[in-house]
Short mmCIF file of C-alpha atoms and ligand atoms in Angstrom, two decimals:
data_model
loop_
_atom_site.label_atom_id
_atom_site.label_comp_id
_atom_site.label_asym_id
_atom_site.label_seq_id
_atom_site.Cartn_x
_atom_site.Cartn_y
_atom_site.Cartn_z
CA MET A 1 -50.91 22.30 -53.58
CA LYS A 2 -51.92 18.74 -53.12
CA PHE A 3 -48.83 18.17 -50.94
CA THR A 4 -49.67 21.06 -48.64
CA ILE A 5 -52.98 19.38 -47.81
CA LEU A 6 -51.56 15.93 -47.76
CA ILE A 7 -48.76 16.68 -45.28
CA PRO A 8 -51.02 17.96 -42.45
CA LEU A 9 -53.34 15.04 -43.12
CA LEU A 10 -50.48 12.58 -42.93
CA THR A 11 -49.23 14.23 -39.77
CA PHE A 12 -52.68 13.80 -38.25
CA PHE A 13 -52.81 10.13 -39.11
CA ILE A 14 -49.28 9.55 -37.90
CA LEU A 15 -50.03 11.25 -34.59
CA ALA A 16 -53.37 9.54 -34.23
CA PHE A 17 -52.19 6.07 -35.19
CA ASP A 18 -48.54 6.21 -34.31
CA PRO A 19 -47.62 2.55 -34.03
CA ILE A 20 -44.63 3.47 -31.85
CA GLU A 21 -46.86 4.95 -29.15
CA PRO A 22 -47.62 1.75 -27.16
CA ILE A 23 -43.88 0.96 -26.93
CA LYS A 24 -43.48 3.93 -24.58
CA SER A 25 -45.01 1.84 -21.82
CA ILE A 26 -42.14 -0.66 -22.16
CA PRO A 27 -39.15 0.51 -20.12
CA GLU A 28 -35.92 1.32 -21.83
CA ARG A 29 -33.57 -1.58 -22.19
CA PRO A 30 -30.06 -0.21 -22.11
CA ASN A 31 -27.14 -2.39 -23.01
CA ILE A 32 -25.27 -3.25 -19.84
CA ILE A 33 -21.54 -3.84 -19.58
CA LEU A 34 -20.29 -4.98 -16.18
CA ILE A 35 -16.49 -4.89 -15.94
CA PHE A 36 -15.14 -6.69 -12.88
CA ALA A 37 -11.40 -6.45 -12.25
CA ASP A 38 -9.58 -9.00 -10.10
CA ASP A 39 -7.75 -7.85 -6.95
CA MET A 40 -7.79 -4.24 -8.18
CA ALA A 41 -7.36 -2.01 -5.13
CA TYR A 42 -9.32 1.06 -4.06
CA GLY A 43 -6.42 3.35 -4.95
CA ASP A 44 -5.63 1.89 -8.38
CA LEU A 45 -7.46 4.40 -10.58
CA GLY A 46 -6.23 7.92 -11.25
CA SER A 47 -9.58 9.27 -10.08
CA TYR A 48 -9.09 7.41 -6.78
CA GLY A 49 -5.55 8.70 -6.31
CA ALA A 50 -3.31 6.23 -8.16
CA ILE A 51 0.33 7.21 -8.49
CA GLY A 52 2.94 5.47 -10.64
CA TRP A 53 0.64 4.84 -13.61
CA LYS A 54 -2.14 6.57 -15.49
CA THR A 55 -5.72 5.44 -16.18
CA PRO A 56 -7.10 8.14 -18.52
CA HIS A 57 -9.95 6.04 -19.92
CA LEU A 58 -11.17 4.97 -16.48
CA ASP A 59 -10.86 8.54 -15.26
CA GLN A 60 -12.96 9.70 -18.22
CA LEU A 61 -15.49 6.97 -17.41
CA ALA A 62 -15.74 8.41 -13.88
CA ALA A 63 -15.96 11.97 -15.21
CA ASP A 64 -18.84 10.93 -17.45
CA GLY A 65 -20.78 9.25 -14.64
CA VAL A 66 -20.91 8.66 -10.90
CA LYS A 67 -17.97 7.53 -8.80
CA PHE A 68 -18.70 5.81 -5.47
CA THR A 69 -16.26 6.42 -2.63
CA GLN A 70 -17.70 3.90 -0.16
CA PHE A 71 -18.55 0.89 -2.29
CA TYR A 72 -18.02 -2.63 -0.98
CA VAL A 73 -17.75 -6.26 -1.79
CA PRO A 74 -19.17 -8.43 1.01
CA HIS A 75 -16.31 -10.94 0.83
CA ALA A 76 -12.71 -10.01 0.06
CA VAL A 77 -11.94 -13.14 -1.91
CA CYS A 78 -12.56 -14.28 -5.48
CA THR A 79 -15.24 -16.98 -5.56
CA ALA A 80 -17.36 -15.54 -2.78
CA SER A 81 -17.20 -12.03 -4.22
CA ARG A 82 -18.20 -13.27 -7.68
CA ALA A 83 -21.12 -15.27 -6.31
CA ALA A 84 -22.31 -12.14 -4.51
CA ILE A 85 -22.17 -9.75 -7.45
CA LEU A 86 -23.83 -12.18 -9.87
CA THR A 87 -26.67 -13.24 -7.55
CA GLY A 88 -27.25 -10.13 -5.41
CA THR A 89 -26.84 -12.41 -2.39
CA TYR A 90 -24.26 -12.88 0.36
CA ALA A 91 -22.15 -15.81 -0.80
CA ASN A 92 -22.11 -17.48 2.61
CA ARG A 93 -25.90 -17.79 2.23
CA LEU A 94 -25.11 -19.80 -0.93
CA GLU A 95 -22.49 -21.97 0.79
CA LEU A 96 -19.71 -20.47 -1.31
CA PHE A 97 -16.52 -19.36 0.43
CA GLY A 98 -12.93 -18.55 -0.42
CA ALA A 99 -11.53 -19.41 -3.84
CA LEU A 100 -12.43 -22.71 -5.56
CA ASP A 101 -9.65 -24.59 -7.32
CA HIS A 102 -9.46 -27.54 -9.72
CA THR A 103 -10.24 -30.03 -6.92
CA ALA A 104 -13.61 -28.48 -6.02
CA ASN A 105 -16.64 -30.65 -6.72
CA HIS A 106 -19.05 -27.79 -6.10
CA GLY A 107 -20.03 -24.44 -7.56
CA LEU A 108 -22.83 -21.90 -7.71
CA ASN A 109 -26.07 -23.86 -7.40
CA PRO A 110 -27.88 -23.94 -10.76
CA GLU A 111 -31.06 -23.15 -8.80
CA GLU A 112 -29.68 -19.69 -8.02
CA THR A 113 -30.49 -16.82 -10.37
CA THR A 114 -27.68 -14.73 -11.86
CA ILE A 115 -27.81 -11.26 -13.41
CA ALA A 116 -27.49 -13.02 -16.78
CA GLU A 117 -30.59 -15.15 -16.15
CA THR A 118 -32.47 -12.11 -14.85
CA LEU A 119 -31.73 -10.08 -17.99
CA LYS A 120 -32.07 -13.01 -20.38
CA SER A 121 -35.65 -13.45 -19.20
CA SER A 122 -36.24 -9.89 -20.45
CA GLY A 123 -34.84 -10.61 -23.90
CA TYR A 124 -31.19 -9.68 -23.40
CA LYS A 125 -28.35 -11.37 -25.24
CA THR A 126 -25.83 -12.32 -22.58
CA GLY A 127 -22.11 -12.94 -22.83
CA MET A 128 -19.34 -13.60 -20.37
CA ILE A 129 -15.67 -13.01 -21.03
CA GLY A 130 -12.94 -13.57 -18.45
CA LYS A 131 -12.61 -15.30 -15.11
CA TRP A 132 -15.61 -17.29 -13.89
CA HIS A 133 -14.61 -18.99 -10.62
CA LEU A 134 -18.03 -20.31 -9.61
CA GLY A 135 -17.33 -23.96 -10.38
CA HIS A 136 -15.24 -25.39 -13.22
CA HIS A 137 -17.30 -28.52 -13.96
CA PRO A 138 -19.62 -28.22 -16.97
CA GLU A 139 -22.67 -28.22 -14.68
CA PHE A 140 -21.54 -24.92 -13.17
CA LEU A 141 -20.10 -23.02 -16.14
CA PRO A 142 -21.47 -19.61 -17.27
CA THR A 143 -23.38 -21.29 -20.12
CA ARG A 144 -25.45 -23.07 -17.44
CA GLN A 145 -26.04 -19.83 -15.54
CA GLY A 146 -27.73 -17.64 -18.12
CA PHE A 147 -24.87 -16.70 -20.42
CA ASP A 148 -25.32 -17.36 -24.14
CA SER A 149 -21.56 -17.43 -24.59
CA PHE A 150 -18.37 -17.75 -22.55
CA PHE A 151 -14.72 -17.17 -23.31
CA GLY A 152 -12.24 -17.26 -20.47
CA LEU A 153 -10.75 -19.08 -17.51
CA PRO A 154 -12.65 -21.35 -15.12
CA TYR A 155 -10.80 -19.99 -12.07
CA SER A 156 -7.87 -17.77 -11.04
CA ASN A 157 -4.90 -17.25 -13.36
CA ASP A 158 -2.42 -18.33 -10.64
CA MET A 159 -3.98 -21.82 -10.50
CA TRP A 160 -1.45 -23.27 -12.93
CA PRO A 161 1.77 -25.29 -12.74
CA ASN A 162 3.90 -22.12 -12.41
CA HIS A 163 2.39 -21.09 -9.08
CA PRO A 164 5.27 -19.61 -7.03
CA GLU A 165 4.38 -21.46 -3.81
CA SER A 166 2.61 -24.58 -5.06
CA LYS A 167 4.70 -25.88 -7.93
CA ASN A 168 3.07 -28.81 -9.71
CA TYR A 169 -0.05 -28.73 -7.54
CA TYR A 170 -2.20 -27.24 -10.27
CA PRO A 171 -2.85 -28.78 -13.68
CA PRO A 172 -2.39 -26.75 -16.89
CA LEU A 173 -4.65 -23.70 -17.00
CA PRO A 174 -7.54 -24.21 -19.46
CA LEU A 175 -8.87 -21.50 -21.74
CA ILE A 176 -12.53 -22.26 -22.38
CA ALA A 177 -14.88 -21.22 -25.18
CA GLY A 178 -18.49 -22.16 -24.49
CA GLU A 179 -17.92 -25.39 -22.57
CA GLU A 180 -14.90 -26.62 -24.55
CA THR A 181 -11.26 -26.26 -23.54
CA ILE A 182 -9.60 -24.72 -26.58
CA ALA A 183 -6.08 -24.31 -25.20
CA TYR A 184 -3.89 -24.61 -22.11
CA LEU A 185 -2.09 -21.39 -21.32
CA GLU A 186 1.70 -21.42 -21.44
CA ASP A 187 1.82 -17.72 -20.63
CA GLN A 188 -0.76 -14.98 -20.19
CA GLN A 189 0.66 -12.03 -22.09
CA GLU A 190 -2.27 -11.75 -24.47
CA LEU A 191 -5.03 -12.47 -21.96
CA THR A 192 -6.22 -8.88 -21.47
CA SER A 193 -6.03 -8.24 -25.23
CA TRP A 194 -7.99 -11.42 -26.01
CA TYR A 195 -10.68 -10.50 -23.50
CA THR A 196 -10.87 -7.05 -25.02
CA TYR A 197 -11.12 -8.18 -28.64
CA LYS A 198 -13.72 -10.80 -27.71
CA SER A 199 -15.69 -8.06 -25.95
CA LEU A 200 -15.59 -5.83 -29.03
CA GLU A 201 -16.74 -8.77 -31.14
CA PHE A 202 -19.64 -9.46 -28.78
CA ILE A 203 -20.74 -5.81 -28.80
CA GLU A 204 -20.58 -5.61 -32.57
CA LYS A 205 -22.46 -8.88 -33.05
CA ASN A 206 -25.25 -7.84 -30.69
CA GLN A 207 -25.45 -4.15 -31.49
CA ASP A 208 -29.09 -4.39 -32.60
CA LYS A 209 -30.34 -6.13 -29.45
CA PRO A 210 -30.18 -5.22 -25.80
CA PHE A 211 -27.10 -7.03 -24.51
CA PHE A 212 -25.45 -7.78 -21.20
CA LEU A 213 -21.69 -8.25 -21.27
CA TYR A 214 -19.93 -9.45 -18.11
CA LEU A 215 -16.22 -8.82 -18.61
CA ALA A 216 -14.33 -10.22 -15.63
CA HIS A 217 -10.67 -9.44 -16.20
CA SER A 218 -8.17 -11.96 -14.83
CA MET A 219 -5.76 -9.09 -14.16
CA PRO A 220 -4.39 -7.44 -12.06
CA HIS A 221 -4.49 -10.71 -10.08
CA VAL A 222 -1.03 -12.32 -9.94
CA PRO A 223 0.82 -13.60 -11.93
CA LEU A 224 0.98 -10.27 -13.76
CA PHE A 225 1.22 -10.37 -17.53
CA VAL A 226 0.94 -7.66 -20.18
CA SER A 227 1.19 -7.64 -23.93
CA ASP A 228 4.21 -6.09 -25.64
CA LYS A 229 2.40 -2.80 -26.19
CA PHE A 230 2.23 -2.11 -22.43
CA ARG A 231 5.40 -3.73 -21.09
CA GLY A 232 7.53 -1.09 -19.38
CA GLN A 233 4.99 1.67 -20.02
CA SER A 234 4.32 2.70 -16.40
CA GLU A 235 6.75 4.27 -13.95
CA GLN A 236 5.88 1.66 -11.35
CA GLY A 237 6.64 -1.66 -13.05
CA ALA A 238 4.57 -4.73 -13.88
CA TYR A 239 1.50 -3.82 -11.82
CA GLY A 240 1.30 -0.35 -13.35
CA ASP A 241 1.72 -1.80 -16.85
CA VAL A 242 -1.17 -4.20 -16.21
CA MET A 243 -3.36 -1.37 -14.94
CA MET A 244 -2.60 0.63 -18.06
CA GLU A 245 -3.63 -2.28 -20.27
CA ILE A 246 -6.93 -2.70 -18.42
CA ASP A 247 -7.45 1.04 -18.83
CA TRP A 248 -6.75 0.70 -22.56
CA SER A 249 -9.33 -2.10 -22.70
CA VAL A 250 -11.99 0.22 -21.23
CA GLY A 251 -11.04 2.81 -23.84
CA GLN A 252 -11.41 0.26 -26.64
CA ILE A 253 -14.88 -0.70 -25.45
CA ARG A 254 -16.03 2.91 -25.22
CA GLU A 255 -14.64 3.64 -28.66
CA LYS A 256 -16.54 0.68 -30.10
CA LEU A 257 -19.77 1.86 -28.46
CA GLU A 258 -19.22 5.32 -29.89
CA ASP A 259 -18.51 3.97 -33.39
CA LEU A 260 -21.73 1.92 -33.29
CA GLY A 261 -23.80 4.81 -31.91
CA LEU A 262 -24.46 2.92 -28.66
CA THR A 263 -22.86 5.26 -26.12
CA GLU A 264 -26.12 6.78 -24.96
CA ASN A 265 -27.88 3.45 -24.79
CA THR A 266 -25.26 1.64 -22.72
CA LEU A 267 -24.74 1.52 -18.97
CA ILE A 268 -21.15 0.68 -18.03
CA ILE A 269 -20.35 -0.49 -14.51
CA PHE A 270 -16.74 -0.85 -13.44
CA THR A 271 -15.64 -2.33 -10.10
CA SER A 272 -13.35 -4.94 -8.51
CA ASP A 273 -13.80 -8.21 -6.60
CA ASN A 274 -11.58 -7.35 -3.61
CA GLY A 275 -8.62 -5.27 -2.47
CA PRO A 276 -4.89 -5.79 -3.00
CA TRP A 277 -3.09 -9.08 -2.34
CA LEU A 278 -0.57 -7.48 -0.05
CA SER A 279 1.79 -10.44 0.33
CA TYR A 280 2.79 -9.86 -3.30
CA GLY A 281 4.28 -6.45 -2.42
CA GLY A 282 4.95 -4.46 -5.60
CA HIS A 283 2.73 -6.87 -7.53
CA ALA A 284 -0.31 -5.73 -5.52
CA GLY A 285 -2.42 -2.58 -5.79
CA LEU A 286 -2.60 0.63 -3.78
CA GLN A 287 -4.33 0.69 -0.39
CA ALA A 288 -4.86 4.47 -0.50
CA GLY A 289 -4.75 4.73 3.28
CA LEU A 290 -7.09 1.81 3.92
CA LYS A 291 -6.26 -0.88 6.47
CA GLU A 292 -5.05 -4.32 5.29
CA GLY A 293 -6.11 -5.93 1.99
CA LYS A 294 -7.57 -8.96 0.26
CA GLY A 295 -8.71 -11.75 2.53
CA THR A 296 -9.70 -9.43 5.37
CA SER A 297 -12.86 -7.53 6.29
CA TRP A 298 -10.89 -4.35 6.95
CA GLU A 299 -11.49 -1.53 4.49
CA GLY A 300 -8.48 -2.48 2.36
CA GLY A 301 -10.06 -5.85 1.68
CA ILE A 302 -13.68 -4.90 1.00
CA ARG A 303 -13.77 -1.28 -0.23
CA VAL A 304 -13.35 -1.09 -3.99
CA PRO A 305 -13.59 1.53 -6.74
CA ALA A 306 -17.00 1.65 -8.44
CA ILE A 307 -18.11 3.71 -11.42
CA PHE A 308 -21.54 3.79 -13.12
CA THR A 309 -21.71 5.62 -16.45
CA TRP A 310 -24.65 6.07 -18.80
CA PRO A 311 -24.37 9.34 -20.72
CA GLY A 312 -27.65 11.23 -20.80
CA LYS A 313 -29.19 9.17 -18.00
CA ILE A 314 -26.66 9.25 -15.15
CA PRO A 315 -25.40 12.76 -14.41
CA ALA A 316 -21.75 13.35 -15.24
CA ASP A 317 -18.98 14.00 -12.75
CA LYS A 318 -20.91 12.99 -9.63
CA VAL A 319 -19.30 11.61 -6.50
CA GLN A 320 -21.48 9.41 -4.31
CA ASP A 321 -20.28 9.04 -0.71
CA GLN A 322 -23.12 6.87 0.55
CA VAL A 323 -22.62 3.16 1.11
CA ALA A 324 -23.48 0.53 -1.48
CA MET A 325 -22.33 -2.99 -2.27
CA THR A 326 -21.97 -5.31 -5.25
CA ILE A 327 -25.03 -7.26 -4.08
CA ASP A 328 -27.12 -4.21 -5.02
CA ILE A 329 -26.29 -4.44 -8.72
CA LEU A 330 -28.67 -7.31 -9.61
CA PRO A 331 -31.79 -5.76 -8.04
CA THR A 332 -30.88 -2.37 -9.52
CA LEU A 333 -30.57 -3.81 -13.02
CA ALA A 334 -33.76 -5.81 -12.56
CA LYS A 335 -35.67 -2.66 -11.64
CA LEU A 336 -34.07 -0.65 -14.42
CA THR A 337 -34.99 -3.21 -17.09
CA ASN A 338 -38.31 -4.24 -15.54
CA SER A 339 -36.98 -7.79 -15.19
CA LYS A 340 -38.26 -10.31 -12.70
CA LEU A 341 -36.35 -10.59 -9.44
CA PRO A 342 -35.08 -14.06 -8.45
CA ASP A 343 -37.63 -16.28 -6.71
CA LEU A 344 -35.21 -17.13 -3.90
CA LYS A 345 -34.40 -14.47 -1.29
CA ILE A 346 -31.66 -12.06 -2.26
CA ASP A 347 -29.87 -9.55 -0.04
CA GLY A 348 -29.20 -6.54 -2.26
CA SER A 349 -31.55 -3.67 -3.00
CA ASP A 350 -32.19 -1.15 -5.77
CA ILE A 351 -29.61 1.67 -5.57
CA TRP A 352 -30.68 3.57 -8.68
CA PRO A 353 -31.22 6.82 -6.67
CA LEU A 354 -27.65 6.55 -5.40
CA ILE A 355 -26.39 5.97 -8.94
CA LEU A 356 -28.14 9.20 -9.94
CA GLY A 357 -26.12 10.90 -7.21
CA GLU A 358 -29.07 11.30 -4.84
CA LYS A 359 -29.36 10.40 -1.16
CA SER A 360 -31.07 7.21 -0.12
CA GLU A 361 -32.16 5.47 3.05
CA LEU A 362 -29.31 3.72 4.86
CA LYS A 363 -29.33 -0.02 5.38
CA PRO A 364 -26.90 -2.29 7.21
CA TYR A 365 -24.34 -4.29 5.25
CA PHE A 366 -22.51 -7.37 6.47
CA ALA A 367 -18.93 -8.24 5.61
CA TYR A 368 -17.73 -11.81 5.85
CA TYR A 369 -14.40 -13.30 5.08
CA ASN A 370 -14.36 -17.04 5.16
CA GLN A 371 -16.25 -20.03 6.46
CA ASN A 372 -19.22 -17.97 7.55
CA GLU A 373 -17.57 -15.70 10.09
CA LEU A 374 -19.48 -12.45 10.61
CA GLN A 375 -16.49 -10.16 10.92
CA ALA A 376 -18.01 -6.69 10.46
CA VAL A 377 -21.23 -4.71 10.11
CA ILE A 378 -21.39 -1.42 8.23
CA TYR A 379 -24.15 1.15 8.58
CA GLY A 380 -23.42 4.40 6.78
CA LYS A 381 -20.27 5.87 8.25
CA TRP A 382 -20.24 3.39 11.14
CA LYS A 383 -18.40 0.09 11.08
CA LEU A 384 -18.35 -2.43 13.90
CA VAL A 385 -15.62 -5.06 13.64
CA PHE A 386 -16.05 -8.20 15.75
CA PRO A 387 -13.27 -10.15 17.49
CA HIS A 388 -11.66 -12.49 14.97
CA VAL A 389 -8.30 -13.61 13.61
CA TYR A 390 -7.05 -11.84 10.47
CA ARG A 391 -3.96 -12.07 8.33
CA THR A 392 -1.38 -9.32 7.99
CA ILE A 393 2.15 -8.73 6.76
CA PRO A 394 4.39 -9.02 9.88
CA SER A 395 6.22 -5.75 10.59
CA GLY A 396 9.81 -5.77 9.42
CA THR A 397 9.01 -8.06 6.46
CA GLU A 398 10.94 -7.10 3.36
CA ILE A 399 8.48 -6.27 0.57
CA ARG A 400 9.24 -7.99 -2.74
CA ASN A 401 8.57 -6.85 -6.27
CA ASP A 402 9.15 -10.03 -8.25
CA GLY A 403 5.88 -11.94 -8.05
CA ILE A 404 6.99 -14.11 -5.11
CA PRO A 405 4.77 -13.64 -2.04
CA VAL A 406 6.00 -13.14 1.52
CA LYS A 407 4.44 -15.11 4.39
CA TYR A 408 1.44 -13.74 6.22
CA GLY A 409 1.29 -13.52 10.00
CA TYR A 410 -1.96 -13.61 11.99
CA ILE A 411 -3.44 -11.21 14.54
CA ARG A 412 -6.30 -11.86 16.92
CA LEU A 413 -8.58 -8.88 17.43
CA GLU A 414 -9.59 -9.41 21.04
CA THR A 415 -12.50 -6.99 21.42
CA ALA A 416 -15.08 -5.49 19.10
CA GLN A 417 -14.13 -2.08 17.71
CA LEU A 418 -16.32 0.70 16.35
CA PHE A 419 -15.03 3.10 13.70
CA ASP A 420 -16.40 6.35 12.25
CA LEU A 421 -15.31 5.89 8.64
CA SER A 422 -16.18 9.48 7.71
CA LYS A 423 -13.25 10.61 9.86
CA ASP A 424 -11.20 7.45 10.06
CA LYS A 425 -11.26 5.32 6.93
CA GLY A 426 -7.93 3.83 8.05
CA GLU A 427 -9.73 2.24 11.05
CA THR A 428 -7.23 3.45 13.61
CA THR A 429 -9.42 4.72 16.46
CA ASP A 430 -12.03 2.66 18.32
CA VAL A 431 -14.88 4.99 19.31
CA ALA A 432 -17.16 2.35 20.87
CA THR A 433 -17.14 3.81 24.38
CA HIS A 434 -18.27 7.23 23.09
CA ASN A 435 -21.15 5.87 21.03
CA PRO A 436 -23.11 3.30 23.07
CA GLU A 437 -26.35 3.79 21.09
CA ILE A 438 -24.62 3.24 17.77
CA LEU A 439 -22.96 0.18 19.22
CA ASP A 440 -26.33 -1.21 20.33
CA MET A 441 -27.86 -0.56 16.92
CA LEU A 442 -25.05 -2.27 14.99
CA ASN A 443 -25.04 -5.20 17.42
CA GLY A 444 -28.77 -5.50 16.78
CA PHE A 445 -28.14 -5.70 13.00
CA ALA A 446 -25.48 -8.33 13.61
CA ASP A 447 -27.84 -10.43 15.73
CA GLN A 448 -30.40 -10.42 12.92
CA ALA A 449 -27.74 -11.49 10.42
CA ARG A 450 -26.55 -14.29 12.70
CA ALA A 451 -30.06 -15.67 13.18
CA ASP A 452 -30.54 -15.59 9.40
CA MET A 453 -27.14 -16.68 8.02
CA GLY A 454 -25.28 -17.98 11.08
CA ASP A 455 -21.87 -16.97 12.40
CA LYS A 456 -19.01 -19.40 12.86
CA LEU A 457 -17.36 -17.03 15.33
CA ARG A 458 -20.31 -17.66 17.69
CA GLY A 459 -20.90 -21.27 16.68
CA MET A 460 -24.29 -20.32 15.23
CA GLU A 461 -26.16 -21.89 12.34
CA GLY A 462 -28.46 -19.70 10.29
CA ILE A 463 -31.98 -20.60 9.22
CA GLY A 464 -31.79 -18.82 5.85
CA ASN A 465 -28.79 -20.50 4.23
CA ARG A 466 -28.96 -22.54 1.04
CA LYS A 467 -26.66 -25.12 -0.53
CA ALA A 468 -24.01 -24.85 -3.19
CA GLY A 469 -24.40 -27.05 -6.25
CA ARG A 470 -22.48 -30.36 -6.02
CA ILE A 471 -21.55 -33.13 -8.41
CA ASN A 472 -21.37 -36.83 -7.31
MG1 MG B 501 -9.86 -11.37 -6.49
#
C-alpha cells in the first residue's frame, strides 16, 4: 500500500523538480563525421551512376539521408578546396591557391577559424585523420587549427620520390601523428585501412562526448593503392578497387556507430574536394556527363557528390537539387550546435533547410580556379563562365590506365557563356543571347565579387582579401 502512495508522490517530485529539464534549452550536440575524399568524381558512387564498381555502403548512406545533385567546391584543386570547406570561406580570400608542396613556406593563417575550432569552443572533442594540405610546417598543422589529434599526411600522396613526372623532386612522404613524423611511406597499400582503424579508435575513445571527426581520405587521388583485401575486386581495375575500399571504410564507421548506439546521434557528411584528374585516364573517376575535370571551373571540376545523413533528424531517401557548396558546411554546423561563428567574414551560409530536403532562397556562388581568377558564377540553374584559359585533354590523345599521366593542352574561352544547368549540365549550349536579364544579374553578382575579392582576369585587387600564414 505504501508503495502505491509513494510512487505517485515520487512521480510528482520528479516532474516538479526534474533536474534534466533545464538541459532542454541547450541544443542537441550531435557527433559530426565529415568524410572528404580526394579527387573523387561526381559519378563515382553507385547512387550517382557509377559503373564498373559497387559502393553499397555509400549508397545506403544516401538512402538513409539526403543526396545533393548540385553540390560544389569553389576551387577544383586540393589546398584551396580544403581551405574552403574548413573555414566556410573562399580560399582566394585567404590567399590560398592550388596545391602546396614541401617547398611552401605558407599555410592556412592561424588567425582563421576552422570547423574544428568552431566546434571545440562548444565542447567538442576534435580529431583529424588523413590528408591535411593546408601547410606542412608545425605552425600550420591540424593541431594548431583546432584539432585535438592528427594522424595522416601533410599534403598529397603523389608528393613523394616516386612521382611519375617529377622523379626525385619530392622528399620521402611523411606520416604524421600529432606533430611528429612517425614514418616515411615506402608504399601506400594500407593507407585507407590505417585511416579507417584510426577513425574507429577515435569514435570509440570519444563515444561519451560530442565529437567531430574530419576524415580526409588520401584516395582516390593518384597514385592508387589498395590493401590486399580489395586488390582486383572491381571490374574496372585499380580505381574501382580503391573506391570499393573507401566504401568499405564508410561501412566500418557506420557499423562502429551502430555497435556503440551512436547512429541516431551522429551526423555523417560525405563529399569530395574536386572532380577527376583526367590526365590519369583510367586512374581517374567518372565524369557522369559533366564537362572537364579537376583544375577547371567547368562542372566536372567543381560539382561533387554530397550526402548528409542523420537518422531520425534528416529525412531518409531525399534528393536535393538546389545548389549548395562546401563553404556552407561550417555555418550550418555552427547553427546546428549553437556554436559561435568566426569573427572574420566568412562566405558560406546555413543550409540546414536544404539538408532537410526543403527549398531555400537562392544565392550566388563563385567558382575560382587558380591565382584569383573569377572563372564562373552560379545562381541556381544558371552558370555564367567568363573568358579564361583552361586545361583539357587534347583530342586524339591515347588514354592510359597505368598511373602515368598524359599531357594537358590548353584552350582559351574567348567570350562569356551562359548555361542552363537544369537542361544542360554538360555545358554544351550557350544561351546568353536568349537570356539578357539573367546575364545582367549574374554579371552584377560577378562585379560584387570582384570588388570584394578581386579578379586576376580583369587585373583587379579586392578590398576583402586576407593573408595566408607565413613562416620567416
Ligand atoms: Mg583533390
